[in-house]
Structures are given as structure tokens and as C-alpha cells.
Coordinates of C-alpha atoms in Angstrom, one line a residue:
X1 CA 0.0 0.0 0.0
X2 CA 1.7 3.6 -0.4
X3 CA 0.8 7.1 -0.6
X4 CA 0.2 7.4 3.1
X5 CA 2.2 10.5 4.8
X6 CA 1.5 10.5 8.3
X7 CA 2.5 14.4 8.5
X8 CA -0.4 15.9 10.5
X9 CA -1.7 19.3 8.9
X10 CA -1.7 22.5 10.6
X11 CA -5.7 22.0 11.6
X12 CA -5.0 18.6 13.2
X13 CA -2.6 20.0 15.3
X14 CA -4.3 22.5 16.6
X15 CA -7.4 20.2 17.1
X16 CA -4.6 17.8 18.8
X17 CA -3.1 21.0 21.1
X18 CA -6.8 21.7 21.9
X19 CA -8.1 18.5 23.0
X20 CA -4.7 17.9 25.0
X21 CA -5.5 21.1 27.2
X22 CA -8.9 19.7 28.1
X23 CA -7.8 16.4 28.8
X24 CA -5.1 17.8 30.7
X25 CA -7.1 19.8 32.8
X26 CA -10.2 19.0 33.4
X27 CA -10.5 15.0 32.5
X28 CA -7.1 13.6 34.0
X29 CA -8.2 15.4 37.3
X30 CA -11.4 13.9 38.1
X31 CA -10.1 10.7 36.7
X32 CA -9.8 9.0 40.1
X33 CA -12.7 10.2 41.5
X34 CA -15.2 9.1 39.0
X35 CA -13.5 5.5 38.2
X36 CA -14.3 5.2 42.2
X37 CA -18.1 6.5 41.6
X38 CA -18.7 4.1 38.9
X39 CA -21.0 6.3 37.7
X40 CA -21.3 8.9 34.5
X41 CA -19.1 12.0 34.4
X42 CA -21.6 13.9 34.1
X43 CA -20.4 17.6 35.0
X44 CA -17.4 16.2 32.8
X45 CA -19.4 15.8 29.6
X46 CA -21.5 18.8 30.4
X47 CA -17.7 20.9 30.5
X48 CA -17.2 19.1 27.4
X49 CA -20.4 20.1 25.5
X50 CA -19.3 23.7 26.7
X51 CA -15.7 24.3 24.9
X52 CA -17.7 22.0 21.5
X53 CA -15.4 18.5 22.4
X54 CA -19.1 16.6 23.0
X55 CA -21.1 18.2 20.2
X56 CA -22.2 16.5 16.7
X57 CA -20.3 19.3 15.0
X58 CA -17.1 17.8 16.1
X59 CA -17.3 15.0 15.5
X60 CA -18.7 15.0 12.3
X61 CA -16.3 18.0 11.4
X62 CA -13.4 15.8 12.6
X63 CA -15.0 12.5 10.9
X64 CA -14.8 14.3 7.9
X65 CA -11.7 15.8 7.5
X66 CA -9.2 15.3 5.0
X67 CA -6.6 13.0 6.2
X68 CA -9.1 10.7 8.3
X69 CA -6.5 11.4 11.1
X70 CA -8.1 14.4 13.1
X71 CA -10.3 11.8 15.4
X72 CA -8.3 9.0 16.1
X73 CA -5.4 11.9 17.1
X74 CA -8.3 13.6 19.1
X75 CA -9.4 10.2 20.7
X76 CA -6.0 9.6 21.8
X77 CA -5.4 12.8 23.7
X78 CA -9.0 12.3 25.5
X79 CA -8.0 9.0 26.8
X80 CA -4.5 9.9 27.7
X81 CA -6.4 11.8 30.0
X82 CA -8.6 9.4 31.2
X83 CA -10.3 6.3 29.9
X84 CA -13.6 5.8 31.5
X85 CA -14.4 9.7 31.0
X86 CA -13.2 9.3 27.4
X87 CA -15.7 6.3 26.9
X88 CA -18.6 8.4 28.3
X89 CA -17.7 11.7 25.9
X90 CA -17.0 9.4 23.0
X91 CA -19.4 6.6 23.6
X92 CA -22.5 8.7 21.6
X93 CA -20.1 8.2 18.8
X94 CA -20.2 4.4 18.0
X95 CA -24.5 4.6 18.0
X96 CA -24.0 7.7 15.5
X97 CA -21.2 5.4 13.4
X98 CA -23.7 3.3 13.3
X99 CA -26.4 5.6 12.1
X100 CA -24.2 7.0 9.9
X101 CA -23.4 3.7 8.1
X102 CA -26.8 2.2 7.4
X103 CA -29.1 5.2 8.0
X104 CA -30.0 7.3 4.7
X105 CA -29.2 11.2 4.8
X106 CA -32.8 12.0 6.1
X107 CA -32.4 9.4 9.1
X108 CA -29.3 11.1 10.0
X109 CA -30.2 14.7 10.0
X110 CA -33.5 13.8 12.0
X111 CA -31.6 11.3 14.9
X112 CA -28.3 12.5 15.0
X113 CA -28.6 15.7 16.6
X114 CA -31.2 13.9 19.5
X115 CA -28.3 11.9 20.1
X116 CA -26.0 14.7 21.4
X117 CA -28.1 17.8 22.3
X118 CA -26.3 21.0 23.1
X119 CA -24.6 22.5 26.0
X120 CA -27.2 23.4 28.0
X121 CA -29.1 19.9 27.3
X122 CA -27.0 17.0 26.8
X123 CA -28.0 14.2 25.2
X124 CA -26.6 10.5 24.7
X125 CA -26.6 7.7 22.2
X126 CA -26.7 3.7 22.5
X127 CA -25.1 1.1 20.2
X128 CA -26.7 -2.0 20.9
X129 CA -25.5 -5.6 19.1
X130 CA -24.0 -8.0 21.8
X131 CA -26.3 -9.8 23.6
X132 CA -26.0 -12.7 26.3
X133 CA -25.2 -15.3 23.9
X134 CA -24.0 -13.3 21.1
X135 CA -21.0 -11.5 21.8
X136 CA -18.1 -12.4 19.5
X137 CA -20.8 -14.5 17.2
X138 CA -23.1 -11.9 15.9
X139 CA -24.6 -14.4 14.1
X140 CA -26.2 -16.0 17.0
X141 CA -28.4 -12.6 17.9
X142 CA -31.8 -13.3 19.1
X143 CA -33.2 -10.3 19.0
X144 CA -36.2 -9.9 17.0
X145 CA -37.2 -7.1 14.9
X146 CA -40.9 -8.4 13.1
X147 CA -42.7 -6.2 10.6
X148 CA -46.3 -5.3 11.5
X149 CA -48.4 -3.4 9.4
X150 CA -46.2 0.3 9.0
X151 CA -44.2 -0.7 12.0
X152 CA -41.3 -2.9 13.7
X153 CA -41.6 -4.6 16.8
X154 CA -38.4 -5.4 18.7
X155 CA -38.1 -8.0 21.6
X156 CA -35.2 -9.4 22.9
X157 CA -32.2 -8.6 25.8
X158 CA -29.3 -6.4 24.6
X159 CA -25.6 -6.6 26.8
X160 CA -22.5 -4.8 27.4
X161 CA -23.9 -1.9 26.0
X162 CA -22.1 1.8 26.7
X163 CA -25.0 4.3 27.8
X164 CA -27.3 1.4 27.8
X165 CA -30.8 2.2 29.1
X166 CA -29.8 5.9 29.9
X167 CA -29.2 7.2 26.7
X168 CA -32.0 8.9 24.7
X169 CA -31.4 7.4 21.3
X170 CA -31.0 3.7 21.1
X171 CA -29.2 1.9 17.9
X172 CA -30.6 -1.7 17.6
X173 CA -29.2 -4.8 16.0
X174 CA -32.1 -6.8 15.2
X175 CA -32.9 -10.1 12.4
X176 CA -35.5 -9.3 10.4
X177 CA -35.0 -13.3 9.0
X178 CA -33.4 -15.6 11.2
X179 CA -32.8 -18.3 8.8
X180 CA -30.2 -15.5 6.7
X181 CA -27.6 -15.9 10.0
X182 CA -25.8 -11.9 10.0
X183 CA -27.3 -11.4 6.7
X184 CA -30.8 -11.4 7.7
X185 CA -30.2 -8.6 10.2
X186 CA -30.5 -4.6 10.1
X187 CA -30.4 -2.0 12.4
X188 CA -33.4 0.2 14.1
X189 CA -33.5 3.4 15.9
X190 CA -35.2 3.4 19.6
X191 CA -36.8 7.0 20.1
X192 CA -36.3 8.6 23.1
X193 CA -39.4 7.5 25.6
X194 CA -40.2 4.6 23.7
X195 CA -42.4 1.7 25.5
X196 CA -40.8 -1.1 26.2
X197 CA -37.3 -0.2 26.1
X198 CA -35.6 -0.4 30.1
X199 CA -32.5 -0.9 31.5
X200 CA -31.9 -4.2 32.8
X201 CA -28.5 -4.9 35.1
X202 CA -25.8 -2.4 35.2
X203 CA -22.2 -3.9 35.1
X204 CA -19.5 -3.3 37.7
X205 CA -16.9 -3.1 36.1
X206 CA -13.0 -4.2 36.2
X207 CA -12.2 -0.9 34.0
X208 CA -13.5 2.3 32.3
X209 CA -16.0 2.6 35.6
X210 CA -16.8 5.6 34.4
X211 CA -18.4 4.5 31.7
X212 CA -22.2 3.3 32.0
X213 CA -22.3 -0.3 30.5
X214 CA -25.9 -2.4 31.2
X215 CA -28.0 -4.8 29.9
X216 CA -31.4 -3.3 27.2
X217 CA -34.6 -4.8 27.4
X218 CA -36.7 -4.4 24.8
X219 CA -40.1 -5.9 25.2
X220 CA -42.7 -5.3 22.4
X221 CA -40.9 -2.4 21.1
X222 CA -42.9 -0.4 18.6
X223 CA -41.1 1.5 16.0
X224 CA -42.5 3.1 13.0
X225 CA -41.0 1.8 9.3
X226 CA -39.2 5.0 9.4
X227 CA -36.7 3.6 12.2
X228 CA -35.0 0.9 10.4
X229 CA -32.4 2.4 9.0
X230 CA -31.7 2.6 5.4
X231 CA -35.1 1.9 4.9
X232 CA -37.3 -1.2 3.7
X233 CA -37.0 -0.9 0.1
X234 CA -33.0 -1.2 0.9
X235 CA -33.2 -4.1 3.1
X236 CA -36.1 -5.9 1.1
X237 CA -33.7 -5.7 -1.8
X238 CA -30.6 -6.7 0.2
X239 CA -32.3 -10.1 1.9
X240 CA -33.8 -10.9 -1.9
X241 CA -29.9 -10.5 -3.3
X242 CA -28.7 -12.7 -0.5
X243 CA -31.7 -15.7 -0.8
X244 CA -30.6 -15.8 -4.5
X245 CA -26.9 -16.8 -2.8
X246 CA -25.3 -13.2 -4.5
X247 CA -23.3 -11.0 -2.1
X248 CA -25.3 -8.5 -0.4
X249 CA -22.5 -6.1 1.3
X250 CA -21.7 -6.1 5.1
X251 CA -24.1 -7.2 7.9
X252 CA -25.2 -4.0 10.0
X253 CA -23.1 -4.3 13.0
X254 CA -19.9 -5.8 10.9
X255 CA -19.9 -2.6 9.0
X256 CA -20.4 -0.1 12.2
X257 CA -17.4 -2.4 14.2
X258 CA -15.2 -1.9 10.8
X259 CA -15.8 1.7 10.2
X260 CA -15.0 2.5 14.4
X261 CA -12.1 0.2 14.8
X262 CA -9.3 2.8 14.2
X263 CA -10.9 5.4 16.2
X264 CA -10.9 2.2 19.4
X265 CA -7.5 1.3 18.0
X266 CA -6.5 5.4 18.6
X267 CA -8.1 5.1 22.3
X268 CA -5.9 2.2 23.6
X269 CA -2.9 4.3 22.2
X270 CA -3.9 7.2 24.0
X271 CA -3.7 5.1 27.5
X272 CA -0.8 3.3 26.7
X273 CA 1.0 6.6 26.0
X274 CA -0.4 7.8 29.5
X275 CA 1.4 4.2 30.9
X276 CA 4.7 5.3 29.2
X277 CA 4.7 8.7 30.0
X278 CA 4.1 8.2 33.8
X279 CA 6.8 5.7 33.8
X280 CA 9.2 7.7 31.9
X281 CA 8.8 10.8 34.3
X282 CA 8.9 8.2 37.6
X283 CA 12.3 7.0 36.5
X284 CA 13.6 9.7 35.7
X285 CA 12.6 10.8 39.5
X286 CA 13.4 7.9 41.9
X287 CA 16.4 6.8 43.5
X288 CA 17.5 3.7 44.2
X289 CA 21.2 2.8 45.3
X290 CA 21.9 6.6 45.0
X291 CA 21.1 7.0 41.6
X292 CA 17.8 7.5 39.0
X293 CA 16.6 4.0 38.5
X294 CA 16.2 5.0 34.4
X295 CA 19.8 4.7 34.6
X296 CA 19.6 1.2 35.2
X297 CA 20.0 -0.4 31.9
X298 CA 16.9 -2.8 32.5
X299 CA 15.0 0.2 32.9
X300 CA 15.8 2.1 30.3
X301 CA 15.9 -1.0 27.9
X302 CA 12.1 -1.2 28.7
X303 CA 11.0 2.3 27.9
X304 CA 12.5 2.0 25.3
X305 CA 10.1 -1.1 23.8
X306 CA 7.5 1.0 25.6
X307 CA 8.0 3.7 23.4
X308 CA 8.4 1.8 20.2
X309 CA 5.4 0.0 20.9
X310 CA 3.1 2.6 21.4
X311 CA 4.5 4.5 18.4
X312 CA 4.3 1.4 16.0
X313 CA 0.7 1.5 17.2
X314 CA -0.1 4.7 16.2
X315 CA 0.9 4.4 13.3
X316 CA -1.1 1.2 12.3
X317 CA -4.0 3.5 13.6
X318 CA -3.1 6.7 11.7
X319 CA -2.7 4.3 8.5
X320 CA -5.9 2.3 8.8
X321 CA -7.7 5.4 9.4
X322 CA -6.0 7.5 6.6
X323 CA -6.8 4.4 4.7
X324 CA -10.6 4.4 6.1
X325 CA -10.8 8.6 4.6
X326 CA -9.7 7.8 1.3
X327 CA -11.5 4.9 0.4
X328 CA -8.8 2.4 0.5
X329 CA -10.4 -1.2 1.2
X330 CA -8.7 -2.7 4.1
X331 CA -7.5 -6.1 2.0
X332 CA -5.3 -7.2 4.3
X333 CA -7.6 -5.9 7.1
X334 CA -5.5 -2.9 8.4
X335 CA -8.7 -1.7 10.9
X336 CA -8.2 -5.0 12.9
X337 CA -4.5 -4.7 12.8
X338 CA -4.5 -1.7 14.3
X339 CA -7.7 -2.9 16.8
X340 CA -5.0 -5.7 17.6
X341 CA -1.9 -4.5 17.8
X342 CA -3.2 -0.9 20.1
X343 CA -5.2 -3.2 22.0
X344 CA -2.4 -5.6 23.1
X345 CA 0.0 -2.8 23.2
X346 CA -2.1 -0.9 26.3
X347 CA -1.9 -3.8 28.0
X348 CA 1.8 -4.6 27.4
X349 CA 2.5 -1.2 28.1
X350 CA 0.8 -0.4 31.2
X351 CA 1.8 -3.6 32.7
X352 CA 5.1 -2.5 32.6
X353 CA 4.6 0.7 33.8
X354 CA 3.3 -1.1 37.4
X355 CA 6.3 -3.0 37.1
X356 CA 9.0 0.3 37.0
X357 CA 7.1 1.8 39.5
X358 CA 7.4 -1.3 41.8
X359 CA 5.0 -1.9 44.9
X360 CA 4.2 1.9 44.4
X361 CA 2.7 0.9 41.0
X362 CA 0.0 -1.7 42.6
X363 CA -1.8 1.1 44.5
X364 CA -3.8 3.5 44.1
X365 CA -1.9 6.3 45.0
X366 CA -0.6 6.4 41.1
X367 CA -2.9 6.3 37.8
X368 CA -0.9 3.3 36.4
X369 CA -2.7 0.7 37.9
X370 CA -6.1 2.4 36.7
X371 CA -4.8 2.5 33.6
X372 CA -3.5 -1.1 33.4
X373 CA -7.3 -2.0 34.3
X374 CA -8.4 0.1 31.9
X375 CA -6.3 -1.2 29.0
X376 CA -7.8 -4.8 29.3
X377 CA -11.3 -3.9 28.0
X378 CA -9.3 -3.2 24.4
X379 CA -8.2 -6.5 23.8
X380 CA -11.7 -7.8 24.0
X381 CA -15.0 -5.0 23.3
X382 CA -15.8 -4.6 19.7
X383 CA -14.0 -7.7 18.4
X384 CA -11.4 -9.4 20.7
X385 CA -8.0 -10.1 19.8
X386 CA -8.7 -13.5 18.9
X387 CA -11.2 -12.5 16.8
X388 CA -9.3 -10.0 15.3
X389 CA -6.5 -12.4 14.0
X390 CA -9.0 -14.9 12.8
X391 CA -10.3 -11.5 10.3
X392 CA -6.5 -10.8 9.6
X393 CA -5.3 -14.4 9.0
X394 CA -8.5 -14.5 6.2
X395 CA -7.6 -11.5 4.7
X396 CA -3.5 -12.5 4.3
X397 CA -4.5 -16.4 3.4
X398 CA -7.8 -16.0 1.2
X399 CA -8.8 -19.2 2.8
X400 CA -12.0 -19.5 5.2
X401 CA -9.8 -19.6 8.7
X402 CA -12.2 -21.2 11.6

């Protein structure tokens, strides 16, 4: 693959400079605190619809600019600051991905902008595809999305979803014909107030507390045909392509994952930077045997992979993203390579970061350890690592890997 440059341009590092100041300052502070809580950031997202960092403006602004790289380098300042605040200001943003990839131009201007209100009324969005006996295996979703007269009705138990329950727009993964597997299924849009749509358990979580994740109910869910996104002359045409055994395009929730997977990719490089970083600066601080311990060759021998790591990647992110914006299919599936490798990497990363800073590293009194718990989630939501390489080894082998 060539032609990609990853020089930033002079807008995307401004956004970059911008984003790091909030992070900085007002996310990395209350980190702590609300990762206790285990509960939504609230004034946090509210300060971030202030400044125009939580607002469907930026995100489509930054969605949309030229060198695909202005989000995932936005996304990775956010959660340098702070993981499970980043996955409550960014979270809106996988239910409007999805909106955005199956929804037609009407269905997005009339749901997206319910999905993150304005400053003085913020709003949140739901992506909901795994279920309790469908997470990895999206083509074991039970959910149920029947056509009755002008309208859908939608029963079934949704899981592991991020705003979950609380949000006010709802994006459900429903099949419309069973007996298709993934390619009998579409995706609906859940008004706000609907009957029949409640929040079941909310998760406690090992990381990203701050983040709401909990089980959807949806029990006799009525929609109007206006909610399926993409519409039913689209899908009708789709399922009638696939039961004549020609290729239809992607299944709903394949195509959101594939679209969003650099911009996850760019959040786990965001935290392991914040791993390395705090690290770095420790051992460049603390004394052992009368001197800095990043003289010790050991030490310094593992920032340095710690460093190399997290740049190599960014860069798979910046390059499966600048592939993404120009329209380059991902043939050797460059979004789950970077989803992979940034995923492990956080992990890696802030492992090792415990490890320099010793027993010091294992409590609380230092970010690391959040951040190690935080990393973990990356190597298993939206497609886990196994599942990743079973997506890369297809693409390199062109043979059906199982």
C-alpha cells in the first residue's frame, strides 16, 4: 500500500493541542474520583459540550476531514487523560457510526442531533448488538425485529452496552429473517421514551468505571418503518440479493465495528501513551542505590520497547484510518490490525509501567494501575483479539480460517 504520509496538517494539530489542554485539565483530574463513583461523568461531559469537544459538530467536522487522522489523534489525547471519562464523551459516537453507516441522509439529520443535544441539554446515544449469547458471534443474535403493518416490533435482551438504558437514542441490531444468520439482520433506531425499552443490570466493572455499560430490554418495542435504518425498500432488496446466494454487502453491525475500529485502536494508544509517560517521568525521578533508576539499563531497555510500541501502534492506527478517509479497502484488514496490535500494546505497556514503578505501581496512590485495568477492555470489546486475528489471517491467506 503507499501514498500514506502521516505528517499531520496544521488543523489537526491545533485540534490535537486543543483536546490535550482539556484532557489535561479538566479530564485527568477527576479521573480517580469518578473511576471510584462508577458512575457517568456527568459535570465532565456537560464541560465538554461547553468548549464543542461533545457536540455532533465535532465529531462529524473531525469525521470528515481530509486526512481521516483528526479523530483517532483527538481520541488519543481524551484518553490519555482518562479512559472511563473518554468512553462516556465518545461513547455517543459508535450509535452515531452506526447511524451514519446504514441510515439514509434524512435518518441522520433527523436522529443525530437527539443523540448529542447541546450545551445546555445534553444528550446520549446507545449502540446495541451483543447480547448474552452473542458476543463475539453476531450471528447468534436473538433479537427480534418483526414487521407489522407500518411498524417494527423489537423483543429481545441487549448486553455490554455503553450508555445502555440511559441514553435517549438507542441503535438496535435486530434479524428481520433468522434463517439469513448476519445477513438477515438490520439495524433500528429506539426514540427517546419509547415503550418497552428499560435498562436491565448495570455492570460493575474491572475498568472504564466511568463508563455506564448495562443490559437493554426491549419488550414489544414499537417502532414506525421510518426507524429501520436505510429503509425497507433497501433491506427488502438486500435479503432478496442474499436468498438468491449473490453477495449482499456487510451485515449492520460488521460494517459499524469496521468503520469505528481505528478510532478504538487510537483510544488504547492514548492510555498506553499515558502508561509510558508516567513511567518515563517516575524513573527519571526515583532513587535507588543513589542513583535514577532509568539509569539502570533494565529500565531504560524497557522504555524503550514501551516507546516503540506505542509509536508502531499509532501508526497502524493513523494508517488504517488515513486508509478508512480515502477509500482504500482494508484487503489485508488494516482496521483489525491496528484494533489488535493498540489493544495488546495498552496492556503490554501499562503492565510494565506497574512493574517500573514497583509496589508503588499496585496502588492507588498512582494512575498506572487504573490505567493497566483500563487497557484490558481493548483486547476484548468490539471484536477481541482472537477475533481480530482470525479477520487478519482470512484476509493474508484468502482461505476461510475457523
Amino acid at each position: 500500500m503507499t501514498g500514506f504520509c502521516p505528517e499531520l496538517s496544521d488543523d489537526v494539530v491545533e485540534v490535537r493541542d486543543w483536546v490535550h489542554a482539556f484532557a489535561r485539565d479538566v479530564i485527568r483530574p477527576a479521573g480517580a474520583e469518578w473511576d471510584e463513583r462508577e458512575e457517568t461523568p456527568w459535570p465532565v461531559i456537560q464541560e465538554a459540550a461547553k468548549i464543542g469537544l461533545y457536540s455532533l459538530d465535532f465529531f462529524a467536522t473531525q469525521w470528515f476531514e481530509e486526512s481521516g487522522l483528526a479523530l483517532p489523534v483527538a481520541f488519543e489525547e481524551i484518553f490519555w487523560g482518562d479512559a472511563g471519562i473518554g468512553l462516556s464523551i465518545v461513547g455517543t459516537g459508535l450509535a452515531a457510526a452506526a447511524l451514519a453507516s446504514n441510515g439514509t441522509p434524512e435518518q441522520m439529520s433527523q436522529w443525530l442531533p437527539l443523540m448529542f443535544g447541546s450545551e445546555n441539554d445534553v444528550k446520549l446515544g446507545a449502540f446495541c448488538a451483543s447480547e448474552p449469547d452473542a458476543g463475539s458471534d453476531i450471528g447468534a443474535i436473538r433479537t427480534r425485529a418483526v414487521h407489522d403493518g407500518g411498524d417494527w416490533i423489537l423483543n429481545g435482551v441487549k448486553t455490554w452496552a455503553t450508555n445502555g438504558g440511559i441514553a435517549d437514542v438507542h441503535v438496535v441490531v435486530a434479524s428481520v429473517d433468522p434463517a439469513l444468520g448476519t445477513r438477515g439482520q438490520a439495524s433500528f433506531v429506539v426514540p427517546p421514551g419509547t415503550p418497552g425499552l428499560s435498562m436491565g443490570q448495570k455492570f460493575r466493572k474491572h475498568g472504564i468505571r466511568a463508563s455506564h455499560t448495562a443490559e437493554v430490554i426491549l419488550d414489544e418495542v414499537r417502532v414506525p418503518g421510518s426507524c429501520l435504518l436505510g429503509g425497507k425498500d433497501r433491506l427488502d432488496a438486500r435479503l432478496a440479493r442474499v436468498r438468491k446466494g449473490e453477495r449482499a454487502g456487510e451485515q449492520a453491525a460488521m460494517r459499524t465495528f469496521e468503520t469505528t475500529r481505528p478510532s478504538v485502536a487510537a483510544m488504547a494508544v492514548g492510555i498506553a501513551r499515558a502508561g509510558f509517560e508516567y513511567a518515563r517521568d517516575y524513573a527519571r525521578e526515583r532513587e535507588q542505590f543513589g542513583r535514577k533508576i532509568g539509569e539502570n539499563q533494565a529500565i531504560a531497555f524497557l522504555l524503550a520497547e514501551m516507546a516503540t510500541r506505542v509509536d508502531m501502534a499509532r501508526l497502524l492506527t493513523w494508517r488504517a484510518a488515513w486508509m478508512a478517509r480515502k477509500g482504500r479497502q482494508f484487503e489485508q484488514a488494516e482496521g483489525s490490525m491496528s484494533k489488535l496490535v493498540a489493544g495488546e500494546t495498552a496492556v503490554w505497556v501499562t503492565e510494565q509501567a506497574i512493574q517500573i514503578l514497583g509496589g508503588a505501581g499496585y496502588t492507588r496512590e498512582h494512575p498506572v494501575e487504573r490505567f493497566h485495568r483500563d487497557a484490558k477492555i481493548y483486547t476484548i470489546f468490539e471484536g477481541t483479539s482472537e477475533i481480530q486475528r482470525l479477520i487478519i489471517g482470512r484476509a493474508v491467506t484468502g482461505l476461510p480460517v475457523r
